[in-house]
PDB file of C-alpha atoms in Angstrom:
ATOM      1  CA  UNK A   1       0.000   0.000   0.000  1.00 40.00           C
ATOM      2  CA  UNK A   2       1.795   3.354  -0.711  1.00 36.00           C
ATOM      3  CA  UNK A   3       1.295   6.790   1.425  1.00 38.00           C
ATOM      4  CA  UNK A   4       0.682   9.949  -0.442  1.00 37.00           C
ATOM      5  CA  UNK A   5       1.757  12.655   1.915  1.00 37.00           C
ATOM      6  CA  UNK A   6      -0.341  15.804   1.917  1.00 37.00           C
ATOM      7  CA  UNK A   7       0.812  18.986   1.277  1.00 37.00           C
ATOM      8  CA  UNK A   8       0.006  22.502   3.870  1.00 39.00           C
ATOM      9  CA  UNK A   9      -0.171  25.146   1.847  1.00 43.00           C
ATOM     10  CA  UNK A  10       3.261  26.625   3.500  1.00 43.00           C
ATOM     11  CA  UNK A  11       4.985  23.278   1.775  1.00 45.00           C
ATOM     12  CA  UNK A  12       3.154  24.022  -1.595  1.00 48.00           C
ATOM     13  CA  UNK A  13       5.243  27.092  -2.215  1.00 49.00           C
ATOM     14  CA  UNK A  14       6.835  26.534  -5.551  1.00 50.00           C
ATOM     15  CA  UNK A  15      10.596  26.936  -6.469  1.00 47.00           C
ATOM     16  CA  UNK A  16      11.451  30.149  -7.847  1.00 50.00           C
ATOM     17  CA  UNK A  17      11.491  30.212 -11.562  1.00 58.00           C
ATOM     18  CA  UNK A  18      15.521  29.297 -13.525  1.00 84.00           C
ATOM     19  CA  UNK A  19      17.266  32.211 -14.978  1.00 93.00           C
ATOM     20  CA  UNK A  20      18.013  32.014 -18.334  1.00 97.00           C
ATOM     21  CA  UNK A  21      20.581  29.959 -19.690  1.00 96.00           C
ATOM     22  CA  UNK A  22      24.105  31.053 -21.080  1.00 96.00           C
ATOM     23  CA  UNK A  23      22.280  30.323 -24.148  1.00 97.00           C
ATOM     24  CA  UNK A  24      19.374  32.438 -23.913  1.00 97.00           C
ATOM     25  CA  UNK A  25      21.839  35.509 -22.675  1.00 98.00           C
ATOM     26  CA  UNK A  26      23.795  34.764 -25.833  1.00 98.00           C
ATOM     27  CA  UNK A  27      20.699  35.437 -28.247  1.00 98.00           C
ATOM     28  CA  UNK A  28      19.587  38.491 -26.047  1.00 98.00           C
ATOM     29  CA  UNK A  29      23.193  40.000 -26.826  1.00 98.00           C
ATOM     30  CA  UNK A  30      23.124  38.279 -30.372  1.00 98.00           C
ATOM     31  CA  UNK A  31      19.815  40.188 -30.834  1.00 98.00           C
ATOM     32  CA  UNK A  32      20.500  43.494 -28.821  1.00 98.00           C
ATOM     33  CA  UNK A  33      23.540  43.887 -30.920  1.00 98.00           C
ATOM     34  CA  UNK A  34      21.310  43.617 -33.963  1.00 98.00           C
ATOM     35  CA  UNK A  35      19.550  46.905 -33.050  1.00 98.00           C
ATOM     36  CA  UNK A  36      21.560  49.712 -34.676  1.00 97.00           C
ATOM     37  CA  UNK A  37      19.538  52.669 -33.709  1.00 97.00           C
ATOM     38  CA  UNK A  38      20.241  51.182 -30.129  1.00 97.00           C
ATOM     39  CA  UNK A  39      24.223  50.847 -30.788  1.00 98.00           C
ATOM     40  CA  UNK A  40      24.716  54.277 -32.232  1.00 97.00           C
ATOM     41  CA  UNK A  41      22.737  55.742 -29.219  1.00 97.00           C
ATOM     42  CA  UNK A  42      25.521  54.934 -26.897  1.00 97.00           C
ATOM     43  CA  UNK A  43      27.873  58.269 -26.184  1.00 95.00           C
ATOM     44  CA  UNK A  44      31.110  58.091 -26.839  1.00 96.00           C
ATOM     45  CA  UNK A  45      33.717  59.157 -25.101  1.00 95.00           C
ATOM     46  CA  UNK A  46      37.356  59.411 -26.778  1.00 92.00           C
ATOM     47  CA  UNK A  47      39.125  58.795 -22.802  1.00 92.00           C
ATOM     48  CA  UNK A  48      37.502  56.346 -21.480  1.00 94.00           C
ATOM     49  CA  UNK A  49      34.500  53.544 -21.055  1.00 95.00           C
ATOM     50  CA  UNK A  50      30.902  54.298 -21.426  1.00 96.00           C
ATOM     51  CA  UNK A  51      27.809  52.076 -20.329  1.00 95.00           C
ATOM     52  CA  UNK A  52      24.226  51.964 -19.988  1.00 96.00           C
ATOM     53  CA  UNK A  53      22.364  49.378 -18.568  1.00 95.00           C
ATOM     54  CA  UNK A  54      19.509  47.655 -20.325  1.00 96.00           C
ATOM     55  CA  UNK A  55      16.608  45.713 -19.614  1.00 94.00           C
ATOM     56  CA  UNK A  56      18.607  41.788 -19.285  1.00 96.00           C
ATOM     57  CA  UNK A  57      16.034  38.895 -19.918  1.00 96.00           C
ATOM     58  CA  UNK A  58      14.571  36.634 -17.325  1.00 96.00           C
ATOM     59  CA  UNK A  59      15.830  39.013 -14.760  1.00 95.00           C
ATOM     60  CA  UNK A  60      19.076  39.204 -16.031  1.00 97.00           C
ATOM     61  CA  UNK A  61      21.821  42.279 -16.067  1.00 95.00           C
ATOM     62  CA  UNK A  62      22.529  43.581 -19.320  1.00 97.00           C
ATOM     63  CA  UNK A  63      24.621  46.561 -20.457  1.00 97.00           C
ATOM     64  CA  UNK A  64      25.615  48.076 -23.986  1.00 98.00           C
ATOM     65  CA  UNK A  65      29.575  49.152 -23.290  1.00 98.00           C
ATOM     66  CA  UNK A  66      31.455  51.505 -25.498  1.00 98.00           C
ATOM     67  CA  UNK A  67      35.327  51.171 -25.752  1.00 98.00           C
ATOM     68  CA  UNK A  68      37.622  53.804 -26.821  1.00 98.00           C
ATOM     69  CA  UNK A  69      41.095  52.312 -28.579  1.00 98.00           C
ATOM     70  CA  UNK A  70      43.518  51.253 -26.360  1.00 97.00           C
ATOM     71  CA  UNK A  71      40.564  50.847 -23.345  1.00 97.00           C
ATOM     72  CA  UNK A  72      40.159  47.397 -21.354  1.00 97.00           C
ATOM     73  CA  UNK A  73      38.715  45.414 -18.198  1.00 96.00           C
ATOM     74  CA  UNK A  74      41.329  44.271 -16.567  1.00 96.00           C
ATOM     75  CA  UNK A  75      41.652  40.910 -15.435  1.00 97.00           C
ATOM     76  CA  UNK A  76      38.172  39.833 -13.387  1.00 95.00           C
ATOM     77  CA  UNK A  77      35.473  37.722 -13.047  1.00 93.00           C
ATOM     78  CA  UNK A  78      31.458  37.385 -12.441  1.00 92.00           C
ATOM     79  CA  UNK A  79      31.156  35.539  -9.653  1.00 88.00           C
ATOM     80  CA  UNK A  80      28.392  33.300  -9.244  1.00 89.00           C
ATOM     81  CA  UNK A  81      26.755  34.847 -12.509  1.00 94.00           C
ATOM     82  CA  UNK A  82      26.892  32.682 -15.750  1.00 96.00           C
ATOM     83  CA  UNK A  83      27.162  35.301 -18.808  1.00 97.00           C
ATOM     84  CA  UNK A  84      27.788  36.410 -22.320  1.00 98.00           C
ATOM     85  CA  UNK A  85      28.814  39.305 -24.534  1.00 98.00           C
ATOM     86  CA  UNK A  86      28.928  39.968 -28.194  1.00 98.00           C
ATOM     87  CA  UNK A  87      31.211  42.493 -30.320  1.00 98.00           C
ATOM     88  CA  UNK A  88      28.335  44.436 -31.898  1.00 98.00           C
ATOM     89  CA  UNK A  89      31.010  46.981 -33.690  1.00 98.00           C
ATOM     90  CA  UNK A  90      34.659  47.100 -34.165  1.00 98.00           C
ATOM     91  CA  UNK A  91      36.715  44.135 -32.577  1.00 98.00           C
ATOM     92  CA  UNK A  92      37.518  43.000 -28.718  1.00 98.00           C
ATOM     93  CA  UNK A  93      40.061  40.886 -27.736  1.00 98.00           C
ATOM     94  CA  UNK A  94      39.633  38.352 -24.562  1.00 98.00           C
ATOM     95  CA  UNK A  95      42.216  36.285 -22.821  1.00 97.00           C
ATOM     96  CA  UNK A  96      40.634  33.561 -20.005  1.00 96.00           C
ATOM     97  CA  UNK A  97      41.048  30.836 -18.099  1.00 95.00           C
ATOM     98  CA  UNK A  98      40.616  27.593 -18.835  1.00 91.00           C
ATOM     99  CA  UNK A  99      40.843  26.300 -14.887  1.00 86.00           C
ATOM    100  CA  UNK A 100      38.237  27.002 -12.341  1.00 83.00           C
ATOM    101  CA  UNK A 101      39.979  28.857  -9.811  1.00 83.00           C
ATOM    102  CA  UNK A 102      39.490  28.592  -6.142  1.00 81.00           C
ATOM    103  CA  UNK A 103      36.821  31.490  -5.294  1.00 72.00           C
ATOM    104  CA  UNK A 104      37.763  32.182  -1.582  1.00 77.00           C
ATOM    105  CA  UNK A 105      41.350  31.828   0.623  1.00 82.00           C
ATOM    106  CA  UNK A 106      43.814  32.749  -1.726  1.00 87.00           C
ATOM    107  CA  UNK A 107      45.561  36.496  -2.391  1.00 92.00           C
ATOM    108  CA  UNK A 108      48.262  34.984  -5.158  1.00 93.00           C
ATOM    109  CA  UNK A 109      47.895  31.936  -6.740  1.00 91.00           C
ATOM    110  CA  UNK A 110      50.602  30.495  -9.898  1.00 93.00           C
ATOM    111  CA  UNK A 111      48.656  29.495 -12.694  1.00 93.00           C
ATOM    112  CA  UNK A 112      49.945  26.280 -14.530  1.00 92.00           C
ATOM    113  CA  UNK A 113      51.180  26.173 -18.024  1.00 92.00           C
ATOM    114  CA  UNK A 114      48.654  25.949 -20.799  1.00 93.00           C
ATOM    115  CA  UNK A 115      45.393  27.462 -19.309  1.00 94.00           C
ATOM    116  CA  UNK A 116      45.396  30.883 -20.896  1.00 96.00           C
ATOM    117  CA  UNK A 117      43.199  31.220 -23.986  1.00 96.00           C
ATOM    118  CA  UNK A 118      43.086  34.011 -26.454  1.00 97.00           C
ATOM    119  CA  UNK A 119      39.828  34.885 -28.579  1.00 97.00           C
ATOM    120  CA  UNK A 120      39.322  37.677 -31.116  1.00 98.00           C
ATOM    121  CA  UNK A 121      36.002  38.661 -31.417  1.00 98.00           C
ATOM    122  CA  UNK A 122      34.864  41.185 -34.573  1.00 98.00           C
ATOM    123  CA  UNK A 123      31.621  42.442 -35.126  1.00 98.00           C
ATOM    124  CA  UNK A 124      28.511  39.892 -34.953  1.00 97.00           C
ATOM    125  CA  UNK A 125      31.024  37.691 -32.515  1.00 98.00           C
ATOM    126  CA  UNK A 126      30.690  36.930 -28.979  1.00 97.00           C
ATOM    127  CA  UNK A 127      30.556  34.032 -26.503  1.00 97.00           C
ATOM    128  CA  UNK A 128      29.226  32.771 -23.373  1.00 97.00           C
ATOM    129  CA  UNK A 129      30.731  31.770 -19.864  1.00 96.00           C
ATOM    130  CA  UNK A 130      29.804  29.497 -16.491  1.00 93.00           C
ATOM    131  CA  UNK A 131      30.294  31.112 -13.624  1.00 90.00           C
ATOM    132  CA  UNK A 132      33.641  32.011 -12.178  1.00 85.00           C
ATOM    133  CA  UNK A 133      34.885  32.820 -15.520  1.00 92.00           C
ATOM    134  CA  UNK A 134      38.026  34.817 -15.022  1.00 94.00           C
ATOM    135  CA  UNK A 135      38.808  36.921 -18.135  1.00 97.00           C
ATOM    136  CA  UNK A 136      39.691  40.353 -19.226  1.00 97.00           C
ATOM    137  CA  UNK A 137      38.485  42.181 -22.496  1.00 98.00           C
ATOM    138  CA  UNK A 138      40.557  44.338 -24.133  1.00 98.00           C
ATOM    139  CA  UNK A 139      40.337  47.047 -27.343  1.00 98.00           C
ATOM    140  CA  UNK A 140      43.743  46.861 -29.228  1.00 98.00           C
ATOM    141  CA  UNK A 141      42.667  49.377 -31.574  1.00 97.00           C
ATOM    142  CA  UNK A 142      44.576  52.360 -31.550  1.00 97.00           C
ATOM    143  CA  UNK A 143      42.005  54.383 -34.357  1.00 96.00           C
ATOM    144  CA  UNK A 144      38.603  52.514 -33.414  1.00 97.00           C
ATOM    145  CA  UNK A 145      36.191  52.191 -30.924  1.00 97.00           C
ATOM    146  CA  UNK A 146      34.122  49.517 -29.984  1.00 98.00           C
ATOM    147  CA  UNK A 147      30.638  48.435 -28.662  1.00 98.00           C
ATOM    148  CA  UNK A 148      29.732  45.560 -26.920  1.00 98.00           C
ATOM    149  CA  UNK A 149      26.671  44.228 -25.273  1.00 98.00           C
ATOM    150  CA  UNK A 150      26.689  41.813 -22.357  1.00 98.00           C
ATOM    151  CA  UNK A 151      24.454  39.878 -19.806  1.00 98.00           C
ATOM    152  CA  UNK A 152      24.756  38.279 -16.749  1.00 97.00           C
ATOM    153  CA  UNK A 153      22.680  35.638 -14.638  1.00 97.00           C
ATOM    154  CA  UNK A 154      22.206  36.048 -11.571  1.00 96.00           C
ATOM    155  CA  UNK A 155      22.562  39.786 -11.784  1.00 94.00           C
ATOM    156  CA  UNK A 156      26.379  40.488 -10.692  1.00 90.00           C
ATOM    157  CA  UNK A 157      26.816  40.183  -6.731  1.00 89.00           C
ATOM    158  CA  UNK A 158      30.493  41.147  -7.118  1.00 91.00           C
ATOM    159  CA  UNK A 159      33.352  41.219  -9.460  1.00 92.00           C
ATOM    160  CA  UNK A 160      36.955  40.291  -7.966  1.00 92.00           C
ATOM    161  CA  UNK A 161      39.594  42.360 -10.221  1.00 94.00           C
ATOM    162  CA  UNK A 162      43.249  40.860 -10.267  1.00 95.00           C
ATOM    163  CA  UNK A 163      46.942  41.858 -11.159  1.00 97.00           C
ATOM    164  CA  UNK A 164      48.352  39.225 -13.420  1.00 96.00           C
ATOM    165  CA  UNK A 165      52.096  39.144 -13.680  1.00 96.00           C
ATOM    166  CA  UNK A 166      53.121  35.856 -16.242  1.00 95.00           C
ATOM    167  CA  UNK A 167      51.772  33.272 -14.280  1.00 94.00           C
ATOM    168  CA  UNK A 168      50.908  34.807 -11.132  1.00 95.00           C
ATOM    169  CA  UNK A 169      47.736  36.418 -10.346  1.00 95.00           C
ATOM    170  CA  UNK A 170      46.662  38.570  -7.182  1.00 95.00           C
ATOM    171  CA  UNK A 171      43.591  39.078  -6.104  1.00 94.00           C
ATOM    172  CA  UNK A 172      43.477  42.930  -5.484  1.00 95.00           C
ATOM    173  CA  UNK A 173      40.089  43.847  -5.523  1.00 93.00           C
ATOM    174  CA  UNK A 174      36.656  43.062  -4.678  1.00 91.00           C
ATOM    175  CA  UNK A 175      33.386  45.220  -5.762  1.00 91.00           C
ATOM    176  CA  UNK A 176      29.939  45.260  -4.907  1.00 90.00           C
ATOM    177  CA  UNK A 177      27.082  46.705  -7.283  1.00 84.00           C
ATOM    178  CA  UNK A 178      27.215  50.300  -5.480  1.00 84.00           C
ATOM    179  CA  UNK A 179      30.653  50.483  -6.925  1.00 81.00           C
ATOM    180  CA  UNK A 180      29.793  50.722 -10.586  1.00 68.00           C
ATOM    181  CA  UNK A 181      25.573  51.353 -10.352  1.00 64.00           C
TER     182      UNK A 181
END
C-alpha cells in the first residue's frame, strides 16, 4: 500500500522560476547587438568607457559598453553569474582561463602552463561563460572604438579584479554593485 503525503499550503510554495541559460543571454546580446539605432545611441567618449544598462532577460543584467582604442577590463570575473557578450562593432580581444579557480582563501595563486586562452572577437562575434569565468576584455585598436553588449545571470553580486604578472595572479580587488551602479 503506498502513502501519499499531503501537502500545507506553506509546503506548496513553488521553487522560484531558472534564470536564463548562457544560451538564452547569448541570443539576447546576439539580438541586442542587432539593433543599430540602439548601438549608435551609446555616447562616446574618446578617454575612457561608457555604459548603460539595459533591460537583461529573465531578470538578467545587461549593459551596452562603449570602448575607446587602447581601453580594457582588466583581469576579473562574475562571480556566481553565468554570462555572455557579443562584439556588436569594431573588434575585442579576450584572454581567459581555462581552470576554475578557487573562489575564496587565496591572495596569489601560480597558474599552470597551458590554461590561458586568447579569442578575437569582430563584429557579430561573442561568446558565453559558467560562472567564475576569469577573463579580461581588451580594445587593441589604436584608431577605433568599440561596442559591446553583455548579460549576466544572476545579476552580478560582485566582481573580484586581479593583477596578473606571467603566471601569477593577485587578487586585489573586490566590488559590490554600489561600486559601478
Amino acid at each position: 500500500m503506498s502513502v501519499s503525503p499531503s501537502l500545507t499550503p506553506s509546503a506548496a510554495v513553488a521553487a522560484p522560476a531558472p534564470g536564463p541559460t548562457q544560451a538564452e543571454l547569448l541570443d539576447f546580446v546576439r539580438r541586442t547587438a542587432a539593433d543599430a539605432e540602439l548601438i549608435a545611441s551609446l555616447p562616446l567618449d574618446p578617454e575612457g568607457r561608457t555604459w548603460v544598462r539595459l533591460e537583461g532577460p529573465g531578470g538578467s543584467e545587461a549593459w551596452l559598453i562603449g570602448w575607446p582604442p587602447g581601453t580594457g577590463t582588466g583581469w576579473h570575473d562574475h562571480a556566481e553569474s553565468v554570462g555572455a557578450f557579443l562584439t556588436a562593432s569594431g573588434e575585442l580581444k579576450e584572454h581567459s582561463l581555462t581552470a576554475r579557480l578557487p573562489t575564496d582563501g587565496w591572495k596569489t595563486l601560480e597558474l599552470t602552463e597551458g590554461i590561458d586562452r586568447e579569442r578575437r572577437l569582430g563584429a557579430g562575434k561573442g561568446r558565453s561563460f559558467g560562472r567564475h569565468h576569469v577573463h579580461e576584455v581588451l580594445n587593441e585598436s589604436t584608431e577605433e572604438h568599440a561596442i559591446s553588449v553583455h548579460a549576466y545571470y544572476p545579476p552580478l553580486p560582485q566582481i573580484r579584479r586581479y593583477s596578473r604578472s606571467g603566471q601569477v595572479l593577485r587578487l586585489e580587488q573586490v566590488e559590490r554593485p554600489a561600486d559601478w551602479q
